[in-house]
Amino acid sequence: MNPAPIIPGTLDLLVLKAVSLGREHGYGVLLRIQRASHDALLVEQGALYPALARLEQQGLIESEWGVSENNRRAKFYVLTRDGKARLKSDTADWKRFSAALEQVLSTPNLEALA
Amino acid sequence: MSMKDLWQRLRHRRQFERDLDSELQFHIESRRDDLIRRGTAADEAARIARIELGMVELHKDSVRHAVGLGAFDDWSGELRRALRSLARSPLFTLSATLILGAAIAINLVLFSVYGSYLLRTPEIVQRGEVIDLVRLSGADGSRRVRPTADELRSISPAIESDSSRLLISNMVRMMLGGSAPRTAYGLAVNGDYLPLLRSRPRIGRILDGRDDVSGAAPTLLLSDAGWRVLTHSDPDVLGKSLMFSGVAFTIVGVMPPDFLDLQPLPPQFWITTEGYATWRGHYSGSDYSDGYDLSVLLSPGASPESLRQRLLPALQALASRQGKDEDIASVQLLKRTSLLAAGDAQDLNMAAVPIFALVLLVLVVACANLANLMLARATARRQELAIRASMGASRWRMVRQLMTECSLLATAAAALGLVLCALTVEPLHRYALSMMIGLGMEPIAIHIDWRVFLAATVLAGITTMSFGLLPALASTGRNLSAGARRDSAIGSITPSRLRAALMVSQIAASLVLLVVAALIVATAHRAQHIDIGFDEQRLLDLRHPAPDAALRRRIEQVPGVVGSTAVMRVPLYGWPSPAPAQVGERSRSVGLNRVDERFFSTLGIPLELGRDFRADEATNRATVAIVSAATARELWPGQSPIGQRIQFPPDPLDVLGLGNAGIVGEVEVVGVAADVASGLLFTGMDESAVYLPAPLAPGQLNELVVAVDPRQAAAAKRELIRICNQRDAAMPCEPWALTDVVAMQRLPFEIARSVASVLGLVALLISAVGLYGVVRFTVVSRTREIGVRIALGATATGVVRLVLGGALRQVVLGVVIGLPVCLLVSWLASGTLGWSVAFTPVAYVGVPLLLMATAVLATVLPARGATRIAPTEALRQD
């Protein structure tokens, strides 16, 4: 199966979720998303960093410089309290949305709407 | 993002860029390592890692935008481009900044003076508003005199309440005794006045209710200026006294320099109404009382209408109680919003409108001019703009770039304007008030405050829009791509039409401005050079409250004094009082003055016919008259005026203002004197003057005019002050040279003339520079066309004539549009000034000629240059 591109607007949610799993650098966030989706989602690498910057700008994640597993200097991100709250509400929203979408898509015929 | 965050980012910009680099570098390296671990060759792994990440610079840009730095980068890039572009044409940049800077400076100077007087609000300790009593009127609408302090005090219980307090004040002039007596200017106030103002003394205390009670020892509070001038900055003034005409006032305090009273001209000192009454009684020996200005401090919520309803009956009851025959039918109350009394503020606001209109017109001329220059520049840059357009820059983007240049220019001009304003406003202000300063008063300082900065910013913004937007829109409009080829004619239709329209309107506006300026200068010139009919150089008005024969004898012995005369109304202090008269069958109004027998000889007014008054005629108030030449011509055209009779209807006394003068009845004309000017100088000689004889005596004539030898005038004046102050300390005099009165009358014209000259000169300069720049540009950009014409056989003269014709058409059109407006202005002004002054030939002929000459000069020089270029050169030109 070819990996699917990310639906516009959902990258921020995916990044928040990936960071919520623990302190991680940008490349690691990318890997987490791909692994978690079993390589079904394809994050465009260039879009990741503007997304991280945007979330940091909004105060949803924080960054600090540290040393990576391969002993390189790397910028690590962690979720803030605001970020946690946002992740929770956005996740709930998304679930509602996808459930609704699922219902619409699974409508068998016109009679089912009556 | 807040400005603070952005500022932090900008401060650590290098660190930010380094971090961004290393973060992306880390990404590439980690990916490469992963690929190597999966068996890809090292070189190939690095290549794939880079390709997967994509265009790094693009991502960096996205990150910058995400943190707010992107917009700043765009903006600063725009700014750099604009700066580069302006730096490439330094002459244009410099002249544009100077033109606009001068126009903005003129506006700012006027605004800061206006703001210092009319936008500063009085500082009151309580919340509430100050209501001024502007006018008391009778049933017939005539003005009634101001109430005295005692009267105001007597009605204060009826007016004052928890919600209103009375502020009573009167500007007073008192003579400070000592070895060199001098006039001091103060304010007599009630006990509530100073405590209600936000007044903290620098030393001592302020005046309050304790000082303003009948019988209290006179006390005095000094202003900072008064402390410097009247006590020579004595550090130890508390408890000392100042002696005013025999009355000692004890100094109780000194105010700080920044204290603002409710007065446009800060007083040198404050005394109480009771202190003033004490001095007045001692000084004049009468119980005459001065009228006072009344302001009422109303608490929030109290309505001015309810105040009016309490004030009017109280004043009416007062008038009837004192048996005054003057009824009071209405009071006019106005809210005070500035240092000036509400009525004065209203008058000044009215006067300010045309002045603001004039200086704004200068700004309009400057903007039209700059718009034209911008348009010419934009046309010259069509190629550059077209290339940017073809590379994908949107129209909005190009407009933004042109507007950035404009706002840079406007900002520089506003800064220049602010600097010019700050440097010149105080000297100009002091020059305008030089007469008051000469008399010892110290005007308030003009502050360049936030309002002036705001005005400069607003002006910069407005001018940017007005000179930038139209040219930017016009020059980025349709057919831009054609510009890239350069073989189109001189730009598309729109910019060149706009340019012509701008040129025409600029010339029209300049013409109006110049004609108005010329009008003012001509009026001032007339005031300056009018023959007033007598030699004011050698005359002093003694300004003694009650001169008598004894004083006159002593004065005439002073070295340098050559004579003296008693008059009812000193010339130059206003027209002779109009009085109804009957000549034969006709009733008419004549100007009336009373003089003694030495009037004409002392003033040096020649008698054209008949004889002078005799001494006994003055003493007996004989029924004879001398008329002015103009009066004689008007009343008895073609006849000898000598022996003619003028009948004054019974009781013209109220008009004359002479309480015990007796009925005049019929008088016989015995002489005709030359005309003099005694009113406003620029209106010329008195239309009518009838002189009646009267003696120097209390209740008769009480103004003494002294003639001195001009060479000894200063010494004689000093001696006169000494004599009349020494003779009776309670009755001082303050001689004024009539030349000072003339100068005082001329000062407004002098100022108006300077202002108008500067405005006119700036407008003319702006117009000439703009005209030259634009015409020259047009010709230069037509070099190619000129080459073609010459190649096709046109002569050089023919080409010059062609180009010149185009420029002159615009000038002529501008003049044709401007002239009707000018004529309208002249026609409006001719009502008061007379058509010969209002229609200023210099402006009507000179200004169009000058503008045309500029256009010719700006056209001929480059056009001739263009014709000298070989056609092949011209055609090759790009």
Short mmCIF file of C-alpha atoms in Angstrom, two decimals, chain A residues 25-28 30-31 34-35 44-54 56-57 65 67-70 72-77, chain B residues 1-2 5 9 15 18-20 22-24 26-27 29-35 37-38 49 52-54 59 62-63 66-68:
data_model
loop_
_atom_site.label_atom_id
_atom_site.label_comp_id
_atom_site.label_asym_id
_atom_site.label_seq_id
_atom_site.Cartn_x
_atom_site.Cartn_y
_atom_site.Cartn_z
CA HIS A 25 13.51 15.98 18.35
CA GLY A 26 12.01 16.84 14.95
CA TYR A 27 13.33 13.83 13.11
CA GLY A 28 12.11 11.57 15.89
CA LEU A 30 8.58 12.25 12.00
CA LEU A 31 9.60 8.67 12.69
CA GLN A 34 5.31 7.00 10.45
CA ARG A 35 5.77 4.09 12.82
CA GLU A 44 6.23 15.77 4.01
CA GLN A 45 9.53 16.37 5.75
CA GLY A 46 9.72 20.07 4.89
CA ALA A 47 6.27 20.76 6.38
CA LEU A 48 7.26 19.36 9.76
CA TYR A 49 9.52 22.18 10.88
CA PRO A 50 7.13 25.08 10.13
CA ALA A 51 4.48 23.05 12.03
CA LEU A 52 6.78 22.66 15.03
CA ALA A 53 7.61 26.38 14.92
CA ARG A 54 3.94 27.26 14.70
CA GLU A 56 5.86 26.47 19.71
CA GLN A 57 4.77 29.97 18.76
CA TRP A 65 18.68 21.87 23.02
CA VAL A 67 22.13 15.55 22.89
CA SER A 68 20.56 12.86 20.75
CA GLU A 69 20.98 9.08 20.98
CA ASN A 70 23.72 9.29 18.33
CA ARG A 72 24.57 14.91 18.12
CA ARG A 73 23.29 18.30 19.25
CA ALA A 74 19.54 18.30 18.65
CA LYS A 75 16.50 20.42 19.45
CA PHE A 76 14.02 18.52 21.63
CA TYR A 77 10.35 19.32 22.02
CA MET B 1 2.72 37.49 18.43
CA SER B 2 3.39 40.46 20.63
CA ASP B 5 8.36 38.62 21.25
CA ARG B 9 13.53 37.38 18.10
CA GLN B 15 21.16 32.71 17.12
CA ARG B 18 22.06 29.22 13.53
CA ASP B 19 19.59 27.08 15.47
CA LEU B 20 17.38 26.67 12.43
CA SER B 22 21.56 23.05 12.93
CA GLU B 23 18.06 21.62 13.43
CA LEU B 24 17.69 20.95 9.70
CA PHE B 26 20.55 17.26 12.34
CA HIS B 27 17.50 16.06 10.41
CA GLU B 29 22.30 13.61 9.18
CA SER B 30 19.91 11.41 11.18
CA ARG B 31 18.10 10.39 8.02
CA ARG B 32 21.42 9.66 6.30
CA ASP B 33 22.52 7.49 9.24
CA ASP B 34 19.23 5.57 9.06
CA LEU B 35 19.69 4.96 5.38
CA ARG B 37 22.13 1.42 8.59
CA ARG B 38 19.69 -0.05 6.06
CA ALA B 49 18.39 12.53 2.72
CA GLU B 52 13.71 13.95 0.82
CA LEU B 53 13.88 17.07 2.93
CA GLY B 54 13.37 19.19 -0.18
CA HIS B 59 11.33 25.46 4.70
CA SER B 62 8.11 28.94 6.21
CA VAL B 63 9.54 28.65 9.73
CA ALA B 66 5.48 30.87 11.35
CA VAL B 67 7.30 32.82 14.09
CA GLY B 68 6.45 36.25 12.65
#
